[in-house]
Tab-separated table of C-alpha atoms and ligand atoms in Angstrom:
chain	number	residue	atom	x	y	z
A	1	UNK	CA	0.000	0.000	0.000
A	2	UNK	CA	1.491	3.338	-1.073
A	3	UNK	CA	1.677	6.256	1.296
A	4	UNK	CA	1.930	9.945	0.552
A	5	UNK	CA	4.255	11.538	3.071
A	6	UNK	CA	5.110	15.225	3.013
A	7	UNK	CA	8.447	16.822	3.912
A	8	UNK	CA	7.422	17.087	7.545
A	9	UNK	CA	6.469	13.433	7.834
A	10	UNK	CA	2.708	14.028	7.705
A	11	UNK	CA	0.814	11.281	5.922
A	12	UNK	CA	-1.573	12.769	3.351
A	13	UNK	CA	-4.512	10.416	3.019
A	14	UNK	CA	-7.401	12.813	2.553
A	15	UNK	CA	-8.399	14.756	-0.564
A	16	UNK	CA	-11.114	17.380	-0.369
A	17	UNK	CA	-12.626	18.069	-3.761
A	18	UNK	CA	-14.758	21.054	-4.698
A	19	UNK	CA	-16.896	20.215	-7.722
A	20	UNK	CA	-18.449	23.671	-8.154
A	21	UNK	CA	-18.048	27.246	-6.982
A	22	UNK	CA	-21.802	27.822	-7.385
A	23	UNK	CA	-24.089	27.759	-4.383
A	24	UNK	CA	-27.811	28.349	-3.916
A	25	UNK	CA	-26.966	30.123	-0.625
A	26	UNK	CA	-24.733	33.105	0.150
A	27	UNK	CA	-23.844	32.538	3.787
A	28	UNK	CA	-22.602	35.681	5.492
A	29	UNK	CA	-19.347	33.995	6.600
A	30	UNK	CA	-18.608	32.380	3.269
A	31	UNK	CA	-19.612	34.425	0.243
A	32	UNK	CA	-19.102	38.178	-0.056
A	33	UNK	CA	-22.196	40.303	-0.448
A	34	UNK	CA	-20.862	42.129	-3.493
A	35	UNK	CA	-21.366	40.661	-6.980
A	36	UNK	CA	-19.714	37.270	-6.927
A	37	UNK	CA	-17.696	36.377	-9.986
A	38	UNK	CA	-18.287	32.769	-10.916
A	39	UNK	CA	-15.647	30.702	-12.633
A	40	UNK	CA	-16.663	30.205	-16.308
A	41	UNK	CA	-18.068	26.706	-16.987
A	42	UNK	CA	-15.245	25.627	-19.275
A	43	UNK	CA	-12.756	26.401	-16.519
A	44	UNK	CA	-14.497	24.085	-14.042
A	45	UNK	CA	-13.039	20.588	-13.977
A	46	UNK	CA	-15.182	18.039	-15.791
A	47	UNK	CA	-16.297	14.996	-13.819
A	48	UNK	CA	-14.044	12.710	-15.909
A	49	UNK	CA	-11.059	14.896	-15.069
A	50	UNK	CA	-11.868	14.862	-11.374
A	51	UNK	CA	-12.270	11.068	-11.382
A	52	UNK	CA	-8.930	10.701	-13.179
A	53	UNK	CA	-7.173	12.874	-10.587
A	54	UNK	CA	-8.796	11.031	-7.694
A	55	UNK	CA	-7.811	7.653	-9.182
A	56	UNK	CA	-4.175	8.708	-9.282
A	57	UNK	CA	-4.343	10.221	-5.804
A	58	UNK	CA	-5.719	6.924	-4.499
A	59	UNK	CA	-2.953	5.008	-6.260
A	60	UNK	CA	-0.490	7.232	-4.431
A	61	UNK	CA	-2.036	6.693	-1.007
A	62	UNK	CA	-5.186	8.799	-0.573
A	63	UNK	CA	-7.929	6.729	1.072
A	64	UNK	CA	-10.590	9.329	1.872
A	65	UNK	CA	-12.318	11.831	-0.388
A	66	UNK	CA	-14.788	14.533	0.599
A	67	UNK	CA	-16.895	16.216	-2.075
A	68	UNK	CA	-17.747	19.837	-1.430
A	69	UNK	CA	-18.310	23.192	-3.146
A	70	UNK	CA	-20.030	25.716	-3.527
A	71	UNK	CA	-23.025	23.469	-3.097
A	72	UNK	CA	-22.082	20.058	-4.535
A	73	UNK	CA	-25.695	18.928	-4.834
A	74	UNK	CA	-26.364	21.927	-7.080
A	75	UNK	CA	-24.133	20.443	-9.795
A	76	UNK	CA	-25.943	18.177	-12.258
A	77	UNK	CA	-24.759	14.589	-12.497
A	78	UNK	CA	-23.481	14.336	-8.935
A	79	UNK	CA	-25.042	10.896	-8.329
A	80	UNK	CA	-23.361	9.343	-11.371
A	81	UNK	CA	-20.120	10.999	-10.334
A	82	UNK	CA	-20.324	9.323	-6.902
A	83	UNK	CA	-20.972	5.988	-8.683
A	84	UNK	CA	-17.722	6.450	-10.611
A	85	UNK	CA	-15.831	7.189	-7.404
A	86	UNK	CA	-17.289	4.066	-5.832
A	87	UNK	CA	-15.620	2.022	-8.595
A	88	UNK	CA	-12.159	3.184	-7.492
A	89	UNK	CA	-10.601	0.291	-5.638
A	90	UNK	CA	-8.761	1.235	-2.439
A	91	UNK	CA	-10.850	4.395	-1.989
A	92	UNK	CA	-12.181	3.609	1.463
A	93	UNK	CA	-14.386	6.557	2.288
A	94	UNK	CA	-16.487	8.939	0.185
A	95	UNK	CA	-18.231	11.772	2.013
A	96	UNK	CA	-19.932	15.006	1.024
A	97	UNK	CA	-20.539	18.405	2.624
A	98	UNK	CA	-23.840	20.112	1.852
A	99	UNK	CA	-26.155	22.842	3.082
A	100	UNK	CA	-28.920	20.223	3.019
A	101	UNK	CA	-31.271	22.064	0.681
A	102	UNK	CA	-31.412	19.298	-1.944
A	103	UNK	CA	-30.665	16.445	0.424
A	104	UNK	CA	-34.169	15.072	0.937
A	105	UNK	CA	-34.309	14.575	-2.815
A	106	UNK	CA	-30.827	13.022	-3.057
A	107	UNK	CA	-30.045	11.107	0.155
A	108	UNK	CA	-31.255	7.638	-0.948
A	109	UNK	CA	-29.783	7.996	-4.435
A	110	UNK	CA	-26.428	9.081	-3.037
A	111	UNK	CA	-26.377	6.189	-0.596
A	112	UNK	CA	-27.179	3.740	-3.388
A	113	UNK	CA	-24.451	5.307	-5.529
A	114	UNK	CA	-21.870	4.588	-2.836
A	115	UNK	CA	-21.661	7.721	-0.709
A	116	UNK	CA	-20.737	6.772	2.858
A	117	UNK	CA	-21.701	9.834	4.846
A	118	UNK	CA	-22.576	13.537	4.863
A	119	UNK	CA	-21.707	16.700	6.728
A	120	UNK	CA	-24.550	19.194	6.817
A	121	UNK	CA	-24.114	22.889	7.537
A	122	UNK	CA	-26.620	24.258	10.017
A	123	UNK	CA	-25.942	27.550	11.738
A	124	UNK	CA	-29.257	28.255	13.404
A	125	UNK	CA	-32.338	26.388	14.536
A	126	UNK	CA	-34.430	29.538	14.248
A	127	UNK	CA	-36.126	30.100	10.909
A	128	UNK	CA	-35.558	33.849	10.601
A	129	UNK	CA	-31.991	33.713	11.791
A	130	UNK	CA	-31.205	30.785	9.492
A	131	UNK	CA	-32.530	32.842	6.597
A	132	UNK	CA	-30.406	35.789	7.616
A	133	UNK	CA	-27.170	33.793	7.968
A	134	UNK	CA	-27.657	31.903	4.702
A	135	UNK	CA	-29.111	34.969	2.951
A	136	UNK	CA	-32.382	33.345	2.005
A	137	UNK	CA	-31.985	29.640	2.860
A	138	UNK	CA	-34.654	27.273	4.122
A	139	UNK	CA	-34.302	25.791	7.602
A	140	UNK	CA	-37.201	23.469	6.871
A	141	UNK	CA	-35.371	22.005	3.863
A	142	UNK	CA	-32.148	21.556	5.846
A	143	UNK	CA	-33.990	19.736	8.659
A	144	UNK	CA	-35.765	17.527	6.129
A	145	UNK	CA	-32.385	16.838	4.559
A	146	UNK	CA	-31.036	15.700	7.935
A	147	UNK	CA	-34.038	13.370	8.404
A	148	UNK	CA	-33.490	11.887	4.948
A	149	UNK	CA	-29.773	11.375	5.557
A	150	UNK	CA	-30.552	9.545	8.806
A	151	UNK	CA	-33.126	7.411	7.049
A	152	UNK	CA	-30.768	6.599	4.178
A	153	UNK	CA	-28.001	5.647	6.629
A	154	UNK	CA	-25.446	8.236	5.494
A	155	UNK	CA	-23.696	7.839	8.832
A	156	UNK	CA	-22.085	9.253	10.862
A	157	UNK	CA	-23.889	12.525	10.133
A	158	UNK	CA	-21.910	15.564	11.156
A	159	UNK	CA	-23.612	18.915	11.552
A	160	UNK	CA	-21.307	21.893	10.940
A	161	UNK	CA	-22.148	24.963	12.978
A	162	UNK	CA	-19.975	28.038	12.525
A	163	UNK	CA	-20.205	30.053	15.724
A	164	UNK	CA	-20.644	33.777	15.248
A	165	UNK	CA	-20.547	35.943	18.354
A	166	UNK	CA	-23.792	37.757	19.017
A	167	UNK	CA	-25.549	35.936	16.190
A	168	UNK	CA	-25.885	32.241	17.002
A	169	UNK	CA	-23.844	31.682	20.183
A	170	UNK	CA	-27.099	31.903	22.153
A	171	UNK	CA	-28.208	28.651	20.467
A	172	UNK	CA	-25.317	26.444	21.579
A	173	UNK	CA	-27.429	24.515	24.072
A	174	UNK	CA	-30.238	24.003	21.551
A	175	UNK	CA	-27.688	22.391	19.255
A	176	UNK	CA	-26.321	20.282	22.093
A	177	UNK	CA	-29.821	19.010	22.856
A	178	UNK	CA	-30.101	17.728	19.278
A	179	UNK	CA	-27.542	15.066	20.208
A	180	UNK	CA	-29.694	13.637	22.976
A	181	UNK	CA	-32.448	12.020	20.968
A	182	UNK	CA	-30.712	11.336	17.644
A	183	UNK	CA	-27.312	10.111	16.459
A	184	UNK	CA	-26.216	13.534	15.232
A	185	UNK	CA	-22.674	14.795	15.676
A	186	UNK	CA	-22.713	18.548	16.145
A	187	UNK	CA	-19.428	20.274	15.386
A	188	UNK	CA	-18.875	23.799	16.586
A	189	UNK	CA	-16.514	25.479	14.144
A	190	UNK	CA	-14.485	28.627	14.659
A	191	UNK	CA	-15.320	31.481	12.363
A	192	UNK	CA	-12.406	32.140	10.024
A	193	UNK	CA	-12.098	35.728	8.861
A	194	UNK	CA	-10.866	34.765	5.465
A	195	UNK	CA	-11.571	37.706	3.139
A	196	UNK	CA	-11.481	41.485	3.265
A	197	UNK	CA	-15.251	41.883	3.686
A	198	UNK	CA	-15.277	39.445	6.603
A	199	UNK	CA	-12.359	41.174	8.259
A	200	UNK	CA	-14.067	44.552	7.924
A	201	UNK	CA	-17.549	43.504	9.018
A	202	UNK	CA	-17.034	40.634	11.430
A	203	UNK	CA	-13.769	41.284	13.220
A	204	UNK	CA	-15.428	41.139	16.644
A	205	UNK	CA	-17.582	38.116	15.811
A	206	UNK	CA	-14.945	35.449	16.322
A	207	UNK	CA	-15.598	33.189	19.260
A	208	UNK	CA	-13.260	30.522	20.548
A	209	UNK	CA	-14.989	27.165	20.643
A	210	UNK	CA	-12.780	26.246	23.599
A	211	UNK	CA	-14.593	28.985	25.516
A	212	UNK	CA	-17.909	27.370	24.495
A	213	UNK	CA	-16.642	23.953	25.507
A	214	UNK	CA	-15.668	25.231	28.942
A	215	UNK	CA	-19.052	26.786	29.596
A	216	UNK	CA	-20.822	23.605	28.440
A	217	UNK	CA	-18.631	21.487	30.704
A	218	UNK	CA	-19.904	23.477	33.691
A	219	UNK	CA	-23.447	22.432	32.892
A	220	UNK	CA	-23.260	19.030	31.248
A	221	UNK	CA	-21.260	15.971	32.054
A	222	UNK	CA	-19.624	14.711	28.884
A	223	UNK	CA	-16.958	12.152	28.060
A	224	UNK	CA	-14.517	12.009	25.130
A	225	UNK	CA	-15.537	9.632	22.362
A	226	UNK	CA	-13.861	8.590	19.100
A	227	UNK	CA	-16.139	8.612	16.045
A	228	UNK	CA	-13.412	9.355	13.528
A	229	UNK	CA	-10.790	6.692	14.059
A	230	UNK	CA	-8.702	9.498	15.452
A	231	UNK	CA	-7.584	11.440	12.372
A	232	UNK	CA	-10.017	14.360	11.999
A	233	UNK	CA	-9.590	17.850	13.394
A	234	UNK	CA	-12.564	17.694	15.776
A	235	UNK	CA	-12.474	16.290	19.261
A	236	UNK	CA	-15.795	14.648	20.123
A	237	UNK	CA	-17.676	14.297	23.391
A	238	UNK	CA	-20.889	12.614	24.380
A	239	UNK	CA	-23.373	13.749	26.963
A	240	UNK	CA	-24.404	10.997	29.333
A	241	UNK	CA	-27.372	9.214	27.821
A	242	UNK	CA	-27.014	11.018	24.494
A	243	UNK	CA	-27.078	9.298	21.123
A	244	UNK	CA	-24.994	11.793	19.228
A	245	UNK	CA	-21.826	13.732	20.015
A	246	UNK	CA	-20.507	17.263	20.269
A	247	UNK	CA	-17.302	18.217	18.471
A	248	UNK	CA	-15.093	21.261	18.660
A	249	UNK	CA	-13.042	22.422	15.687
A	250	UNK	CA	-10.440	24.857	16.908
A	251	UNK	CA	-8.901	25.882	13.590
A	252	UNK	CA	-7.666	29.115	15.133
A	253	UNK	CA	-7.518	28.883	18.899
A	254	UNK	CA	-5.639	25.588	18.750
A	255	UNK	CA	-4.674	24.749	15.225
A	256	UNK	CA	-4.046	21.196	14.052
A	257	UNK	CA	-1.525	21.801	11.267
A	258	UNK	CA	0.925	19.288	12.738
A	259	UNK	CA	-1.476	16.463	12.064
A	260	UNK	CA	-3.002	17.876	8.893
A	261	UNK	CA	-3.552	14.956	6.534
A	262	UNK	CA	-5.288	16.707	3.640
A	263	UNK	CA	-4.910	18.526	0.382
A	264	UNK	CA	-7.616	20.147	-1.710
A	265	UNK	CA	-8.615	20.167	-5.334
A	266	UNK	CA	-10.491	23.334	-6.273
A	267	UNK	CA	-13.331	23.379	-8.779
A	268	UNK	CA	-11.150	25.174	-11.315
A	269	UNK	CA	-8.534	22.469	-11.128
A	270	UNK	CA	-5.892	23.686	-8.723
A	271	UNK	CA	-4.298	21.497	-6.098
A	272	UNK	CA	-4.129	23.455	-2.881
A	273	UNK	CA	-1.946	21.935	-0.163
A	274	UNK	CA	-3.188	24.286	2.580
A	275	UNK	CA	-6.493	26.126	2.861
A	276	UNK	CA	-4.776	29.168	4.300
A	277	UNK	CA	-2.004	29.597	1.773
A	278	UNK	CA	-2.508	30.745	-1.796
A	279	UNK	CA	0.144	28.356	-3.136
A	280	UNK	CA	-1.549	26.185	-5.766
A	281	UNK	CA	-0.546	23.726	-8.476
A	282	UNK	CA	-2.445	24.058	-11.748
A	283	UNK	CA	-3.208	20.401	-12.394
A	284	UNK	CA	-5.982	21.220	-14.861
A	285	UNK	CA	-3.608	22.981	-17.214
A	286	UNK	CA	-1.199	20.069	-16.958
A	287	UNK	CA	-3.808	17.505	-17.945
A	288	UNK	CA	-5.570	19.621	-20.560
A	289	UNK	CA	-2.242	20.050	-22.308
A	290	UNK	CA	-1.933	16.290	-22.666
A	291	UNK	CA	-3.868	14.140	-25.130
A	292	UNK	CA	-6.799	12.270	-23.533
A	293	UNK	CA	-5.669	8.911	-24.961
A	294	UNK	CA	-2.094	9.299	-23.740
A	295	UNK	CA	-2.957	7.420	-20.569
A	296	UNK	CA	0.553	6.673	-19.344
A	297	UNK	CA	1.795	10.233	-19.764
A	298	UNK	CA	-1.370	11.680	-18.189
A	299	UNK	CA	-1.025	9.379	-15.233
A	300	UNK	CA	2.598	10.424	-14.775
A	301	UNK	CA	1.750	14.128	-15.014
A	302	UNK	CA	-1.067	13.862	-12.499
A	303	UNK	CA	1.132	11.954	-10.065
A	304	UNK	CA	3.949	14.479	-10.449
A	305	UNK	CA	1.536	17.339	-9.780
A	306	UNK	CA	0.183	15.664	-6.671
A	307	UNK	CA	3.730	14.945	-5.497
A	308	UNK	CA	4.677	18.581	-6.048
A	309	UNK	CA	1.636	19.827	-4.109
A	310	UNK	CA	2.557	17.581	-1.196
A	311	UNK	CA	6.174	18.717	-1.281
A	312	UNK	CA	5.190	22.390	-0.867
A	313	UNK	CA	2.596	21.850	1.851
A	314	UNK	CA	3.312	24.566	4.430
A	315	UNK	CA	4.146	23.690	7.990
A	316	UNK	CA	1.175	25.595	9.335
A	317	UNK	CA	-1.129	28.539	8.966
A	318	UNK	CA	-0.452	31.778	10.788
A	319	UNK	CA	-3.969	33.155	10.853
A	320	UNK	CA	-3.698	33.952	14.531
A	321	UNK	CA	-0.550	36.003	14.167
A	322	UNK	CA	-1.524	38.018	11.149
A	323	UNK	CA	-5.262	38.255	11.059
A	324	UNK	CA	-5.194	41.276	8.816
A	325	UNK	CA	-2.648	40.408	6.164
A	326	UNK	CA	-2.680	36.657	5.664
A	327	UNK	CA	-3.450	35.365	2.203
A	328	UNK	CA	-7.074	36.100	1.589
A	329	UNK	CA	-9.293	33.269	0.392
A	330	UNK	CA	-12.920	32.673	-0.439
A	331	UNK	CA	-14.167	29.397	0.977
A	332	UNK	CA	-16.915	29.083	-1.633
A	333	UNK	CA	-14.221	29.170	-4.348
A	334	UNK	CA	-11.833	26.690	-2.780
A	335	UNK	CA	-14.330	24.390	-1.131
A	336	UNK	CA	-14.849	24.259	2.616
B	401	LIG	N1	-22.396	24.274	0.430
B	401	LIG	C1	-21.872	23.295	1.318
B	401	LIG	C2	-22.249	23.618	2.737
B	401	LIG	O1	-22.939	24.596	2.976
B	401	LIG	O2	-21.857	22.862	3.622
B	401	LIG	C3	-20.390	23.019	1.186
B	401	LIG	C4	-19.470	24.181	1.044
B	401	LIG	S1	-19.258	25.175	2.468
B	401	LIG	C5	-18.006	26.278	1.885
B	401	LIG	C6	-18.439	24.064	3.557
B	401	LIG	C7	-18.197	24.511	4.962
B	401	LIG	O3	-17.339	25.610	4.945
B	401	LIG	C8	-19.394	24.941	5.753
B	401	LIG	O4	-19.839	23.908	6.567
B	401	LIG	C9	-18.861	26.010	6.666
B	401	LIG	O5	-18.806	25.478	7.946
B	401	LIG	C10	-17.439	26.216	6.211
B	401	LIG	N2	-17.101	27.634	6.132
B	401	LIG	C11	-17.278	28.475	5.100
B	401	LIG	N3	-16.811	29.700	5.412
B	401	LIG	C12	-16.323	29.622	6.665
B	401	LIG	C13	-15.707	30.551	7.542
B	401	LIG	N4	-15.489	31.820	7.194
B	401	LIG	N5	-15.328	30.117	8.771
B	401	LIG	C14	-15.548	28.838	9.132
B	401	LIG	N6	-16.117	27.915	8.340
B	401	LIG	C15	-16.506	28.301	7.129
């Protein structure tokens, strides 16, 4: 079994793939309010190209793939794409991150196609607030999506909740209570101020999830639990008698760069070794410059590009040190 090891000895086994920069929502923490420039269609990687890249990545040692966006369920053909991924031998885990809007329609089909599990973004349990955060989204649809994912067995289901001070931090306990009656894994995520608009408008909205964890610990008795076989960034806890878990993702207050096991493939075909650094490898250009039937050369080029991306993976992000002048990035473009 091959392994992809970077210069710092980190094993890279996880590829996060954005299949579109389009989204039916414009969440306040993700997409800027100003006119958003979409990547032209011909610049978005085709499904066949993505499958080809994933096949090579798996040959090199990647075992887990997460499909994201934009909103991945907004791209046509996603079910057939998952079927193709399922055919890749040695790919052990296929997951997908979604806002849940289309999930009630897709959950069964995705499960049948070979998807293992889903992460669903959910930042409020209050209709009006949910609408405000997502700029027009439907809480009802998201909750239906969660029900459908449970029914289809897309487990474990992780619920991503970005905590925004003064906006949804009053709902922490409501989210925690969701874990009591159902096997849902709520993950509180730290708000990353990743673009100029966010820095200007939300500078005081960051909230450390460690602070949240401490205040919860005063009220609830919870024990650590492993739902991830130990290699994800969240640490999970279970409340006594609960069915689900609570996770804390401390991207900023306690970063996990030392154990980072992932690289990303953006929808426009760039390999990005670190979310927080603008260093990218243009794998799309490399493969589009090679004839489609030149299989051996294509395979070699893709492998070389992946190897190069791994070799330049930075040691860590420095978002904490330089909040104001770190490389700026738009999550909806790269894929969260
Ligand atoms: N549309 C899908 C969704 O809503 O889950 C997938 C894409 S979205 C970019 C993926 C994740 O990125 C979301 O769950 C959200 O938690 C995270 N995200 C986006 N912007 C973020 C920010 N500024 N800080 C923290 N997390 C962010």
